[in-house]
Structures are given as C-alpha cells and as structure tokens.
JSON list of C-alpha atoms and ligand atoms in Angstrom, two decimals:
[
{"chain": "Y", "resi": 28, "resn": "MET", "atom": "CA", "xyz": [0.44, -0.30, 0.10]},
{"chain": "Y", "resi": 29, "resn": "LYS", "atom": "CA", "xyz": [1.12, 3.73, -0.45]},
{"chain": "Y", "resi": 30, "resn": "LYS", "atom": "CA", "xyz": [2.75, 5.74, 1.70]},
{"chain": "Y", "resi": 31, "resn": "ASN", "atom": "CA", "xyz": [-1.07, 7.77, 3.94]},
{"chain": "Y", "resi": 32, "resn": "LEU", "atom": "CA", "xyz": [-0.43, 11.41, 3.25]},
{"chain": "Y", "resi": 33, "resn": "PHE", "atom": "CA", "xyz": [-2.09, 13.41, 5.95]},
{"chain": "Y", "resi": 34, "resn": "ILE", "atom": "CA", "xyz": [-1.68, 16.96, 4.19]},
{"chain": "Y", "resi": 35, "resn": "THR", "atom": "CA", "xyz": [-3.38, 20.39, 5.57]},
{"chain": "Y", "resi": 36, "resn": "LEU", "atom": "CA", "xyz": [-3.95, 24.70, 3.71]},
{"chain": "Y", "resi": 37, "resn": "GLU", "atom": "CA", "xyz": [-4.63, 27.13, 6.20]},
{"chain": "Y", "resi": 38, "resn": "GLY", "atom": "CA", "xyz": [-4.58, 30.66, 5.65]},
{"chain": "Y", "resi": 39, "resn": "ILE", "atom": "CA", "xyz": [-6.70, 34.38, 5.94]},
{"chain": "Y", "resi": 40, "resn": "GLU", "atom": "CA", "xyz": [-9.79, 34.32, 4.87]},
{"chain": "Y", "resi": 41, "resn": "GLY", "atom": "CA", "xyz": [-9.49, 35.70, 1.10]},
{"chain": "Y", "resi": 42, "resn": "ALA", "atom": "CA", "xyz": [-6.29, 33.74, 0.07]},
{"chain": "Y", "resi": 43, "resn": "GLY", "atom": "CA", "xyz": [-7.49, 31.04, -1.83]},
{"chain": "Y", "resi": 44, "resn": "LYS", "atom": "CA", "xyz": [-6.72, 28.07, -0.31]},
{"chain": "Y", "resi": 45, "resn": "SER", "atom": "CA", "xyz": [-9.99, 26.27, -1.57]},
{"chain": "Y", "resi": 46, "resn": "THR", "atom": "CA", "xyz": [-9.60, 27.01, -4.31]},
{"chain": "Y", "resi": 47, "resn": "PHE", "atom": "CA", "xyz": [-6.14, 25.41, -4.31]},
{"chain": "Y", "resi": 48, "resn": "ILE", "atom": "CA", "xyz": [-7.71, 22.06, -2.83]},
{"chain": "Y", "resi": 49, "resn": "ASP", "atom": "CA", "xyz": [-9.31, 20.74, -6.38]},
{"chain": "Y", "resi": 50, "resn": "PHE", "atom": "CA", "xyz": [-6.15, 21.66, -8.21]},
{"chain": "Y", "resi": 51, "resn": "ILE", "atom": "CA", "xyz": [-4.15, 19.61, -5.42]},
{"chain": "Y", "resi": 52, "resn": "GLU", "atom": "CA", "xyz": [-6.87, 16.94, -4.93]},
{"chain": "Y", "resi": 53, "resn": "LYS", "atom": "CA", "xyz": [-5.93, 16.47, -9.04]},
{"chain": "Y", "resi": 54, "resn": "PHE", "atom": "CA", "xyz": [-1.94, 16.83, -8.31]},
{"chain": "Y", "resi": 55, "resn": "PHE", "atom": "CA", "xyz": [-2.38, 13.29, -6.26]},
{"chain": "Y", "resi": 56, "resn": "VAL", "atom": "CA", "xyz": [-5.32, 11.91, -8.77]},
{"chain": "Y", "resi": 57, "resn": "ASP", "atom": "CA", "xyz": [-2.78, 12.06, -11.37]},
{"chain": "Y", "resi": 58, "resn": "GLU", "atom": "CA", "xyz": [-0.25, 9.71, -9.63]},
{"chain": "Y", "resi": 59, "resn": "GLY", "atom": "CA", "xyz": [-2.56, 7.22, -9.35]},
{"chain": "Y", "resi": 60, "resn": "ARG", "atom": "CA", "xyz": [-4.15, 8.09, -5.31]},
{"chain": "Y", "resi": 61, "resn": "ASP", "atom": "CA", "xyz": [-7.29, 7.50, -3.75]},
{"chain": "Y", "resi": 62, "resn": "VAL", "atom": "CA", "xyz": [-8.20, 11.20, -2.63]},
{"chain": "Y", "resi": 63, "resn": "LYS", "atom": "CA", "xyz": [-10.24, 12.05, 0.75]},
{"chain": "Y", "resi": 64, "resn": "LYS", "atom": "CA", "xyz": [-10.70, 15.82, 0.56]},
{"chain": "Y", "resi": 65, "resn": "THR", "atom": "CA", "xyz": [-12.60, 17.56, 3.54]},
{"chain": "Y", "resi": 66, "resn": "ARG", "atom": "CA", "xyz": [-12.77, 20.57, 5.48]},
{"chain": "Y", "resi": 67, "resn": "GLU", "atom": "CA", "xyz": [-13.15, 21.95, 9.01]},
{"chain": "Y", "resi": 68, "resn": "PRO", "atom": "CA", "xyz": [-14.74, 22.63, 10.63]},
{"chain": "Y", "resi": 69, "resn": "GLY", "atom": "CA", "xyz": [-16.98, 20.24, 9.77]},
{"chain": "Y", "resi": 70, "resn": "GLY", "atom": "CA", "xyz": [-16.76, 17.16, 7.01]},
{"chain": "Y", "resi": 71, "resn": "THR", "atom": "CA", "xyz": [-18.49, 15.27, 8.65]},
{"chain": "Y", "resi": 72, "resn": "LYS", "atom": "CA", "xyz": [-22.96, 15.33, 9.58]},
{"chain": "Y", "resi": 73, "resn": "ILE", "atom": "CA", "xyz": [-22.59, 16.49, 13.27]},
{"chain": "Y", "resi": 74, "resn": "GLY", "atom": "CA", "xyz": [-18.96, 18.44, 12.10]},
{"chain": "Y", "resi": 75, "resn": "GLU", "atom": "CA", "xyz": [-21.45, 20.69, 9.10]},
{"chain": "Y", "resi": 76, "resn": "GLN", "atom": "CA", "xyz": [-23.40, 21.37, 12.41]},
{"chain": "Y", "resi": 77, "resn": "VAL", "atom": "CA", "xyz": [-21.68, 22.45, 14.32]},
{"chain": "Y", "resi": 78, "resn": "ARG", "atom": "CA", "xyz": [-20.08, 24.47, 11.44]},
{"chain": "Y", "resi": 79, "resn": "ASP", "atom": "CA", "xyz": [-23.49, 25.92, 10.96]},
{"chain": "Y", "resi": 80, "resn": "VAL", "atom": "CA", "xyz": [-23.99, 27.19, 14.08]},
{"chain": "Y", "resi": 81, "resn": "LEU", "atom": "CA", "xyz": [-20.16, 28.94, 14.05]},
{"chain": "Y", "resi": 82, "resn": "LEU", "atom": "CA", "xyz": [-20.45, 30.68, 10.75]},
{"chain": "Y", "resi": 83, "resn": "LYS", "atom": "CA", "xyz": [-24.05, 32.18, 11.43]},
{"chain": "Y", "resi": 84, "resn": "ASN", "atom": "CA", "xyz": [-23.54, 35.65, 11.95]},
{"chain": "Y", "resi": 85, "resn": "GLU", "atom": "CA", "xyz": [-26.42, 35.26, 14.22]},
{"chain": "Y", "resi": 86, "resn": "ASN", "atom": "CA", "xyz": [-24.79, 34.48, 16.86]},
{"chain": "Y", "resi": 87, "resn": "GLN", "atom": "CA", "xyz": [-22.67, 37.32, 18.20]},
{"chain": "Y", "resi": 88, "resn": "LYS", "atom": "CA", "xyz": [-22.58, 36.06, 22.04]},
{"chain": "Y", "resi": 89, "resn": "LEU", "atom": "CA", "xyz": [-20.92, 33.18, 21.42]},
{"chain": "Y", "resi": 90, "resn": "THR", "atom": "CA", "xyz": [-17.64, 33.07, 23.65]},
{"chain": "Y", "resi": 91, "resn": "SER", "atom": "CA", "xyz": [-14.02, 32.21, 22.55]},
{"chain": "Y", "resi": 92, "resn": "ASP", "atom": "CA", "xyz": [-14.59, 29.62, 24.66]},
{"chain": "Y", "resi": 93, "resn": "SER", "atom": "CA", "xyz": [-17.66, 27.64, 23.33]},
{"chain": "Y", "resi": 94, "resn": "GLU", "atom": "CA", "xyz": [-16.14, 28.87, 19.84]},
{"chain": "Y", "resi": 95, "resn": "LEU", "atom": "CA", "xyz": [-13.00, 27.14, 20.59]},
{"chain": "Y", "resi": 96, "resn": "LEU", "atom": "CA", "xyz": [-14.98, 24.16, 22.38]},
{"chain": "Y", "resi": 97, "resn": "LEU", "atom": "CA", "xyz": [-17.18, 24.09, 19.60]},
{"chain": "Y", "resi": 98, "resn": "MET", "atom": "CA", "xyz": [-14.92, 23.42, 17.06]},
{"chain": "Y", "resi": 99, "resn": "PHE", "atom": "CA", "xyz": [-12.11, 21.00, 18.87]},
{"chain": "Y", "resi": 100, "resn": "ALA", "atom": "CA", "xyz": [-15.52, 19.33, 19.51]},
{"chain": "Y", "resi": 101, "resn": "ALA", "atom": "CA", "xyz": [-16.55, 19.41, 15.68]},
{"chain": "Y", "resi": 102, "resn": "ARG", "atom": "CA", "xyz": [-12.58, 17.73, 15.62]},
{"chain": "Y", "resi": 103, "resn": "ALA", "atom": "CA", "xyz": [-13.16, 14.74, 17.51]},
{"chain": "Y", "resi": 104, "resn": "GLN", "atom": "CA", "xyz": [-15.67, 13.95, 14.92]},
{"chain": "Y", "resi": 105, "resn": "HIS", "atom": "CA", "xyz": [-14.15, 14.33, 12.50]},
{"chain": "Y", "resi": 106, "resn": "ILE", "atom": "CA", "xyz": [-10.33, 12.71, 13.67]},
{"chain": "Y", "resi": 107, "resn": "SER", "atom": "CA", "xyz": [-12.58, 9.52, 14.73]},
{"chain": "Y", "resi": 108, "resn": "GLU", "atom": "CA", "xyz": [-14.80, 9.27, 11.80]},
{"chain": "Y", "resi": 109, "resn": "VAL", "atom": "CA", "xyz": [-13.19, 10.24, 8.87]},
{"chain": "Y", "resi": 110, "resn": "ILE", "atom": "CA", "xyz": [-9.80, 11.37, 9.70]},
{"chain": "Y", "resi": 111, "resn": "LEU", "atom": "CA", "xyz": [-8.18, 8.10, 11.35]},
{"chain": "Y", "resi": 112, "resn": "PRO", "atom": "CA", "xyz": [-10.17, 5.50, 8.68]},
{"chain": "Y", "resi": 113, "resn": "ALA", "atom": "CA", "xyz": [-8.87, 7.57, 5.50]},
{"chain": "Y", "resi": 114, "resn": "LEU", "atom": "CA", "xyz": [-5.58, 7.07, 6.70]},
{"chain": "Y", "resi": 115, "resn": "SER", "atom": "CA", "xyz": [-5.38, 4.20, 7.70]},
{"chain": "Y", "resi": 116, "resn": "SER", "atom": "CA", "xyz": [-6.95, 2.30, 4.72]},
{"chain": "Y", "resi": 117, "resn": "GLY", "atom": "CA", "xyz": [-3.85, 4.15, 2.92]},
{"chain": "Y", "resi": 118, "resn": "LYS", "atom": "CA", "xyz": [-5.25, 7.54, 1.29]},
{"chain": "Y", "resi": 119, "resn": "VAL", "atom": "CA", "xyz": [-4.05, 10.59, 1.03]},
{"chain": "Y", "resi": 120, "resn": "VAL", "atom": "CA", "xyz": [-6.27, 14.21, 2.72]},
{"chain": "Y", "resi": 121, "resn": "LEU", "atom": "CA", "xyz": [-6.43, 16.53, 1.89]},
{"chain": "Y", "resi": 122, "resn": "CYS", "atom": "CA", "xyz": [-8.27, 18.64, 4.77]},
{"chain": "Y", "resi": 123, "resn": "ASP", "atom": "CA", "xyz": [-8.97, 22.44, 4.13]},
{"chain": "Y", "resi": 124, "resn": "ARG", "atom": "CA", "xyz": [-7.79, 24.05, 7.42]},
{"chain": "Y", "resi": 125, "resn": "PHE", "atom": "CA", "xyz": [-7.18, 21.87, 11.02]},
{"chain": "Y", "resi": 126, "resn": "ILE", "atom": "CA", "xyz": [-5.66, 22.62, 13.97]},
{"chain": "Y", "resi": 127, "resn": "ASP", "atom": "CA", "xyz": [-3.53, 25.57, 13.04]},
{"chain": "Y", "resi": 128, "resn": "ALA", "atom": "CA", "xyz": [-6.37, 27.94, 12.35]},
{"chain": "Y", "resi": 129, "resn": "SER", "atom": "CA", "xyz": [-7.38, 26.94, 15.94]},
{"chain": "Y", "resi": 130, "resn": "TYR", "atom": "CA", "xyz": [-3.75, 28.68, 17.24]},
{"chain": "Y", "resi": 131, "resn": "ALA", "atom": "CA", "xyz": [-4.65, 31.30, 14.40]},
{"chain": "Y", "resi": 132, "resn": "TYR", "atom": "CA", "xyz": [-7.87, 31.92, 15.24]},
{"chain": "Y", "resi": 133, "resn": "GLN", "atom": "CA", "xyz": [-9.36, 31.69, 18.77]},
{"chain": "Y", "resi": 134, "resn": "GLY", "atom": "CA", "xyz": [-5.50, 31.81, 19.71]},
{"chain": "Y", "resi": 135, "resn": "GLY", "atom": "CA", "xyz": [-4.58, 34.60, 17.86]},
{"chain": "Y", "resi": 136, "resn": "GLY", "atom": "CA", "xyz": [-7.51, 36.48, 16.60]},
{"chain": "Y", "resi": 137, "resn": "ARG", "atom": "CA", "xyz": [-9.37, 35.50, 19.87]},
{"chain": "Y", "resi": 138, "resn": "GLY", "atom": "CA", "xyz": [-6.38, 36.34, 22.16]},
{"chain": "Y", "resi": 139, "resn": "ILE", "atom": "CA", "xyz": [-7.05, 32.24, 23.89]},
{"chain": "Y", "resi": 140, "resn": "GLU", "atom": "CA", "xyz": [-3.84, 31.80, 25.17]},
{"chain": "Y", "resi": 141, "resn": "TYR", "atom": "CA", "xyz": [-2.17, 29.09, 23.08]},
{"chain": "Y", "resi": 142, "resn": "SER", "atom": "CA", "xyz": [-1.78, 26.25, 26.51]},
{"chain": "Y", "resi": 143, "resn": "LYS", "atom": "CA", "xyz": [-4.75, 25.88, 26.54]},
{"chain": "Y", "resi": 144, "resn": "ILE", "atom": "CA", "xyz": [-4.87, 25.25, 23.30]},
{"chain": "Y", "resi": 145, "resn": "ASN", "atom": "CA", "xyz": [-2.50, 22.82, 23.59]},
{"chain": "Y", "resi": 146, "resn": "LEU", "atom": "CA", "xyz": [-3.94, 20.55, 26.19]},
{"chain": "Y", "resi": 147, "resn": "LEU", "atom": "CA", "xyz": [-7.42, 20.63, 23.50]},
{"chain": "Y", "resi": 148, "resn": "GLU", "atom": "CA", "xyz": [-4.67, 19.24, 20.98]},
{"chain": "Y", "resi": 149, "resn": "LYS", "atom": "CA", "xyz": [-3.23, 16.63, 23.61]},
{"chain": "Y", "resi": 150, "resn": "TRP", "atom": "CA", "xyz": [-6.85, 16.34, 24.50]},
{"chain": "Y", "resi": 151, "resn": "VAL", "atom": "CA", "xyz": [-8.35, 15.12, 20.39]},
{"chain": "Y", "resi": 152, "resn": "MET", "atom": "CA", "xyz": [-5.63, 14.17, 18.39]},
{"chain": "Y", "resi": 153, "resn": "PRO", "atom": "CA", "xyz": [-2.34, 12.89, 21.00]},
{"chain": "Y", "resi": 154, "resn": "ASP", "atom": "CA", "xyz": [-1.07, 11.02, 17.42]},
{"chain": "Y", "resi": 155, "resn": "LEU", "atom": "CA", "xyz": [-2.06, 12.98, 15.13]},
{"chain": "Y", "resi": 156, "resn": "LYS", "atom": "CA", "xyz": [-0.24, 15.91, 12.69]},
{"chain": "Y", "resi": 157, "resn": "PRO", "atom": "CA", "xyz": [-0.31, 16.88, 9.53]},
{"chain": "Y", "resi": 158, "resn": "ASP", "atom": "CA", "xyz": [2.58, 15.29, 7.51]},
{"chain": "Y", "resi": 159, "resn": "LEU", "atom": "CA", "xyz": [1.94, 18.81, 5.03]},
{"chain": "Y", "resi": 160, "resn": "THR", "atom": "CA", "xyz": [0.59, 22.41, 6.12]},
{"chain": "Y", "resi": 161, "resn": "LEU", "atom": "CA", "xyz": [0.46, 24.62, 3.32]},
{"chain": "Y", "resi": 162, "resn": "LEU", "atom": "CA", "xyz": [-0.36, 27.74, 4.54]},
{"chain": "Y", "resi": 163, "resn": "PHE", "atom": "CA", "xyz": [-1.74, 30.08, 1.94]},
{"chain": "Y", "resi": 164, "resn": "ASP", "atom": "CA", "xyz": [-0.82, 33.73, 2.19]},
{"chain": "Y", "resi": 165, "resn": "LEU", "atom": "CA", "xyz": [-1.35, 37.19, 2.03]},
{"chain": "Y", "resi": 166, "resn": "ASP", "atom": "CA", "xyz": [-1.41, 40.75, 2.78]},
{"chain": "Y", "resi": 167, "resn": "VAL", "atom": "CA", "xyz": [-4.31, 41.01, 5.21]},
{"chain": "Y", "resi": 168, "resn": "ASN", "atom": "CA", "xyz": [-4.92, 44.78, 2.45]},
{"chain": "Y", "resi": 169, "resn": "ILE", "atom": "CA", "xyz": [-5.53, 43.00, 0.46]},
{"chain": "Y", "resi": 170, "resn": "ALA", "atom": "CA", "xyz": [-7.56, 39.59, 1.68]},
{"chain": "Y", "resi": 171, "resn": "LEU", "atom": "CA", "xyz": [-10.36, 41.96, 3.11]},
{"chain": "Y", "resi": 172, "resn": "GLU", "atom": "CA", "xyz": [-10.64, 43.52, -0.85]},
{"chain": "Y", "resi": 173, "resn": "ARG", "atom": "CA", "xyz": [-11.08, 40.00, -1.66]},
{"chain": "Y", "resi": 174, "resn": "ILE", "atom": "CA", "xyz": [-14.18, 39.57, 0.56]},
{"chain": "Y", "resi": 175, "resn": "LYS", "atom": "CA", "xyz": [-16.00, 42.28, 0.08]},
{"chain": "Y", "resi": 176, "resn": "LYS", "atom": "CA", "xyz": [-16.15, 41.16, -3.55]},
{"chain": "Y", "resi": 177, "resn": "ARG", "atom": "CA", "xyz": [-18.47, 38.74, -1.72]},
{"chain": "Y", "resi": 178, "resn": "SER", "atom": "CA", "xyz": [-22.11, 38.33, -1.19]},
{"chain": "Y", "resi": 179, "resn": "ASP", "atom": "CA", "xyz": [-22.74, 36.51, 2.08]},
{"chain": "Y", "resi": 180, "resn": "VAL", "atom": "CA", "xyz": [-19.39, 37.11, 4.69]},
{"chain": "Y", "resi": 181, "resn": "ASP", "atom": "CA", "xyz": [-19.81, 34.68, 7.63]},
{"chain": "Y", "resi": 182, "resn": "ARG", "atom": "CA", "xyz": [-19.33, 34.80, 11.12]},
{"chain": "Y", "resi": 183, "resn": "PHE", "atom": "CA", "xyz": [-15.12, 35.02, 10.87]},
{"chain": "Y", "resi": 184, "resn": "GLU", "atom": "CA", "xyz": [-15.28, 36.60, 7.56]},
{"chain": "Y", "resi": 185, "resn": "SER", "atom": "CA", "xyz": [-17.08, 40.19, 9.32]},
{"chain": "Y", "resi": 186, "resn": "GLU", "atom": "CA", "xyz": [-14.01, 40.13, 10.69]},
{"chain": "Y", "resi": 187, "resn": "ASP", "atom": "CA", "xyz": [-12.07, 43.60, 10.38]},
{"chain": "Y", "resi": 188, "resn": "LEU", "atom": "CA", "xyz": [-8.45, 43.95, 9.43]},
{"chain": "Y", "resi": 189, "resn": "TYR", "atom": "CA", "xyz": [-6.56, 43.78, 13.63]},
{"chain": "Y", "resi": 190, "resn": "PHE", "atom": "CA", "xyz": [-7.99, 40.63, 13.38]},
{"chain": "Y", "resi": 191, "resn": "PHE", "atom": "CA", "xyz": [-6.69, 39.10, 10.37]},
{"chain": "Y", "resi": 192, "resn": "GLU", "atom": "CA", "xyz": [-3.56, 40.86, 11.52]},
{"chain": "Y", "resi": 193, "resn": "LYS", "atom": "CA", "xyz": [-3.31, 38.74, 14.01]},
{"chain": "Y", "resi": 194, "resn": "VAL", "atom": "CA", "xyz": [-4.19, 35.52, 12.54]},
{"chain": "Y", "resi": 195, "resn": "ARG", "atom": "CA", "xyz": [-1.98, 36.22, 10.23]},
{"chain": "Y", "resi": 196, "resn": "GLU", "atom": "CA", "xyz": [0.85, 36.90, 12.75]},
{"chain": "Y", "resi": 197, "resn": "SER", "atom": "CA", "xyz": [-0.24, 33.81, 14.56]},
{"chain": "Y", "resi": 198, "resn": "TYR", "atom": "CA", "xyz": [0.18, 31.28, 11.26]},
{"chain": "Y", "resi": 199, "resn": "LEU", "atom": "CA", "xyz": [3.53, 32.44, 10.18]},
{"chain": "Y", "resi": 200, "resn": "GLU", "atom": "CA", "xyz": [4.70, 32.28, 13.85]},
{"chain": "Y", "resi": 201, "resn": "ARG", "atom": "CA", "xyz": [3.57, 28.98, 13.53]},
{"chain": "Y", "resi": 202, "resn": "ALA", "atom": "CA", "xyz": [5.41, 28.40, 10.45]},
{"chain": "Y", "resi": 203, "resn": "GLU", "atom": "CA", "xyz": [8.56, 29.76, 11.74]},
{"chain": "Y", "resi": 204, "resn": "SER", "atom": "CA", "xyz": [8.31, 27.15, 14.52]},
{"chain": "Y", "resi": 205, "resn": "GLU", "atom": "CA", "xyz": [7.61, 23.93, 12.03]},
{"chain": "Y", "resi": 206, "resn": "PRO", "atom": "CA", "xyz": [9.95, 24.68, 8.96]},
{"chain": "Y", "resi": 207, "resn": "VAL", "atom": "CA", "xyz": [9.85, 20.84, 7.52]},
{"chain": "Y", "resi": 208, "resn": "ARG", "atom": "CA", "xyz": [5.71, 20.78, 8.45]},
{"chain": "Y", "resi": 209, "resn": "PHE", "atom": "CA", "xyz": [5.03, 24.11, 6.61]},
{"chain": "Y", "resi": 210, "resn": "GLN", "atom": "CA", "xyz": [5.79, 25.50, 2.95]},
{"chain": "Y", "resi": 211, "resn": "ILE", "atom": "CA", "xyz": [4.59, 28.83, 2.89]},
{"chain": "Y", "resi": 212, "resn": "ILE", "atom": "CA", "xyz": [2.08, 30.29, -0.43]},
{"chain": "Y", "resi": 213, "resn": "ASP", "atom": "CA", "xyz": [3.16, 33.19, -1.78]},
{"chain": "Y", "resi": 214, "resn": "SER", "atom": "CA", "xyz": [-0.96, 33.81, -3.17]},
{"chain": "Y", "resi": 215, "resn": "ALA", "atom": "CA", "xyz": [-0.37, 37.40, -4.31]},
{"chain": "Y", "resi": 216, "resn": "LEU", "atom": "CA", "xyz": [0.74, 36.20, -7.20]},
{"chain": "Y", "resi": 217, "resn": "PRO", "atom": "CA", "xyz": [-1.47, 35.66, -9.58]},
{"chain": "Y", "resi": 218, "resn": "LEU", "atom": "CA", "xyz": [-2.87, 31.75, -10.87]},
{"chain": "Y", "resi": 219, "resn": "LYS", "atom": "CA", "xyz": [-0.32, 29.50, -12.67]},
{"chain": "Y", "resi": 220, "resn": "ASN", "atom": "CA", "xyz": [2.71, 30.80, -10.75]},
{"chain": "Y", "resi": 221, "resn": "VAL", "atom": "CA", "xyz": [0.52, 29.90, -7.31]},
{"chain": "Y", "resi": 222, "resn": "GLU", "atom": "CA", "xyz": [-0.25, 26.31, -9.06]},
{"chain": "Y", "resi": 223, "resn": "GLU", "atom": "CA", "xyz": [3.11, 26.25, -9.82]},
{"chain": "Y", "resi": 224, "resn": "GLN", "atom": "CA", "xyz": [4.18, 26.97, -6.57]},
{"chain": "Y", "resi": 225, "resn": "VAL", "atom": "CA", "xyz": [2.16, 23.71, -5.23]},
{"chain": "Y", "resi": 226, "resn": "ARG", "atom": "CA", "xyz": [3.13, 21.91, -7.21]},
{"chain": "Y", "resi": 227, "resn": "ASN", "atom": "CA", "xyz": [7.03, 21.95, -6.11]},
{"chain": "Y", "resi": 228, "resn": "VAL", "atom": "CA", "xyz": [5.90, 21.39, -3.23]},
{"chain": "Y", "resi": 229, "resn": "LEU", "atom": "CA", "xyz": [3.64, 18.47, -3.45]},
{"chain": "Y", "resi": 230, "resn": "LYS", "atom": "CA", "xyz": [6.81, 16.68, -5.58]},
{"chain": "Y", "resi": 231, "resn": "ASP", "atom": "CA", "xyz": [8.62, 16.61, -2.93]},
{"chain": "Y", "resi": 232, "resn": "ILE", "atom": "CA", "xyz": [6.38, 15.03, -0.58]},
{"chain": "Y", "resi": 233, "resn": "LEU", "atom": "CA", "xyz": [5.87, 11.99, -2.81]},
{"chain": "N", "resi": 15, "resn": "LIG", "atom": "P1", "xyz": [-13.11, 28.09, 5.81]},
{"chain": "N", "resi": 15, "resn": "LIG", "atom": "O1", "xyz": [-14.05, 29.82, 5.60]},
{"chain": "N", "resi": 15, "resn": "LIG", "atom": "O2", "xyz": [-12.08, 28.17, 5.92]},
{"chain": "N", "resi": 15, "resn": "LIG", "atom": "O3", "xyz": [-14.32, 26.88, 5.46]},
{"chain": "N", "resi": 15, "resn": "LIG", "atom": "O4", "xyz": [-13.60, 27.74, 7.68]},
{"chain": "N", "resi": 15, "resn": "LIG", "atom": "C1", "xyz": [-14.57, 29.12, 8.27]},
{"chain": "N", "resi": 15, "resn": "LIG", "atom": "C2", "xyz": [-13.55, 29.87, 9.33]},
{"chain": "N", "resi": 15, "resn": "LIG", "atom": "O5", "xyz": [-13.60, 28.58, 10.46]},
{"chain": "N", "resi": 15, "resn": "LIG", "atom": "C3", "xyz": [-13.09, 30.20, 8.34]},
{"chain": "N", "resi": 15, "resn": "LIG", "atom": "O6", "xyz": [-12.79, 31.41, 9.11]},
{"chain": "N", "resi": 15, "resn": "LIG", "atom": "C4", "xyz": [-11.75, 30.24, 10.01]},
{"chain": "N", "resi": 15, "resn": "LIG", "atom": "C5", "xyz": [-12.62, 29.41, 11.11]},
{"chain": "N", "resi": 15, "resn": "LIG", "atom": "N1", "xyz": [-11.76, 28.09, 11.75]},
{"chain": "N", "resi": 15, "resn": "LIG", "atom": "C6", "xyz": [-11.77, 28.95, 12.94]},
{"chain": "N", "resi": 15, "resn": "LIG", "atom": "O7", "xyz": [-12.01, 29.88, 13.53]},
{"chain": "N", "resi": 15, "resn": "LIG", "atom": "N2", "xyz": [-10.98, 27.92, 13.87]},
{"chain": "N", "resi": 15, "resn": "LIG", "atom": "C7", "xyz": [-10.54, 26.57, 13.70]},
{"chain": "N", "resi": 15, "resn": "LIG", "atom": "O8", "xyz": [-10.08, 25.97, 14.34]},
{"chain": "N", "resi": 15, "resn": "LIG", "atom": "C8", "xyz": [-11.06, 25.70, 12.17]},
{"chain": "N", "resi": 15, "resn": "LIG", "atom": "C9", "xyz": [-10.98, 24.65, 12.04]},
{"chain": "N", "resi": 15, "resn": "LIG", "atom": "C10", "xyz": [-11.47, 27.33, 11.56]}
]
C-alpha cells in the first residue's frame, strides 16, 4: 500500500486555499492515489451542524471559549469518523483547515492562551499531526478586498483588519517554528504561479 499522507491547507480568508484544494486533489489523482477531501470545521454530518453554529452571523453572543470548544468538538468527531479511517486505508487526506486554524484564530485572533489550545490538542489528537501544511499567505489588505466582493460574509469574515493581522501573524509564527511541516505559498501571485509553487512542494513529498 502507498504511504498515507495527511495534508492541511491554511491561511486567512481570501487567500484562495479553497480554490487550490481541487488542484491538489487532481495532482494526487493523476499520481494514481485515492484522495479524501474534507474540511474543518465540518467534514462529518455532526461537524457540519456545528459549523453552522460557528459561522452564522446571528450567533454574535458566542464566547471565544465556546467557539474554541465547538471547533474541537467538531474536530474530535472528524478525526474519529473520517480522518483516521481514511489514513488507515492508505488515502491521501486533504483537509481545508485543521489544528493550526485554532491556534491562529482562537489563539492569535481571539487571544485565548496557546496553552489551553494545546491541552485540547493533546486530548483530541494525541498521535495525529499533518505531514504537510500549506500556508496560503497574503497581505491582509488584499485579502479583505477579496472578501468584500463576496455576497454573503459569515461571522469570521465580518471581523476587522486588526483581527486578521493577528491571525496572519500567528500562522506565520507557527510556520517559522515548524519549517519542515509548513510550506508557505505566496497567494498574492497570479493563479498559475501559485499552482507552480504548490506543485513543486507536492513533488517533494511524493
Ligand atoms: P473556511 O472559511 O475556511 O471554510 O473556514 C471557516 C472559518 O472557521 C474560518 O473563518 C476560520 C474558522 N476556523 C477557526 O476559527 N478555527 C478553527 O479551528 C477552524 C478549523 C476554522
């Protein structure tokens, strides 16, 4: 059986990771691999219901702690129902956001101590770490311009420049502290150049 791979895509809103997940899926399918594409929060029937609670604009009263715990509730379900079974059967798992988003958004953005997030990480995923994390990085002003063009913005997308600056900073700090797992992709470049960067990274882990 071919080596299973767990790959996560991260970045602030507007950085384009959801566009590139299809490109990455095609890359692996062309290599003859079985791919499971999934996302967080969500990825399971239960997790998608939790996602609705987390993203709905009307839920402005949700506290930062509740937000963090709901992210991990959805993640616990996702790991046991989808991620571990797919990895055990030798698939390539592509996950649109994972644990690093909790550090960046709830830690960096909301200001929750990283040590609390780390406790939950150890509880919910003691033996699981992505093999590769692609961080789609983009200047926050450009990202916000892109978000503004969307017709519906969710509870996170309606946050301000300062929030996203914190999120981006936190992602970049994590990338710096784990330079082997993280690969930073410059999302400000034209589509073809971004695809080229992604392809070069993927070729290295085949
Ligand atoms: P998406 O827009 O990439 O689908 O993700 C939904 C939102 O959830 C996005 O704004 C980031 C946020 N999020 C967190 O705040 N913490 C997390 O742990 C995850 C997985 C996502």
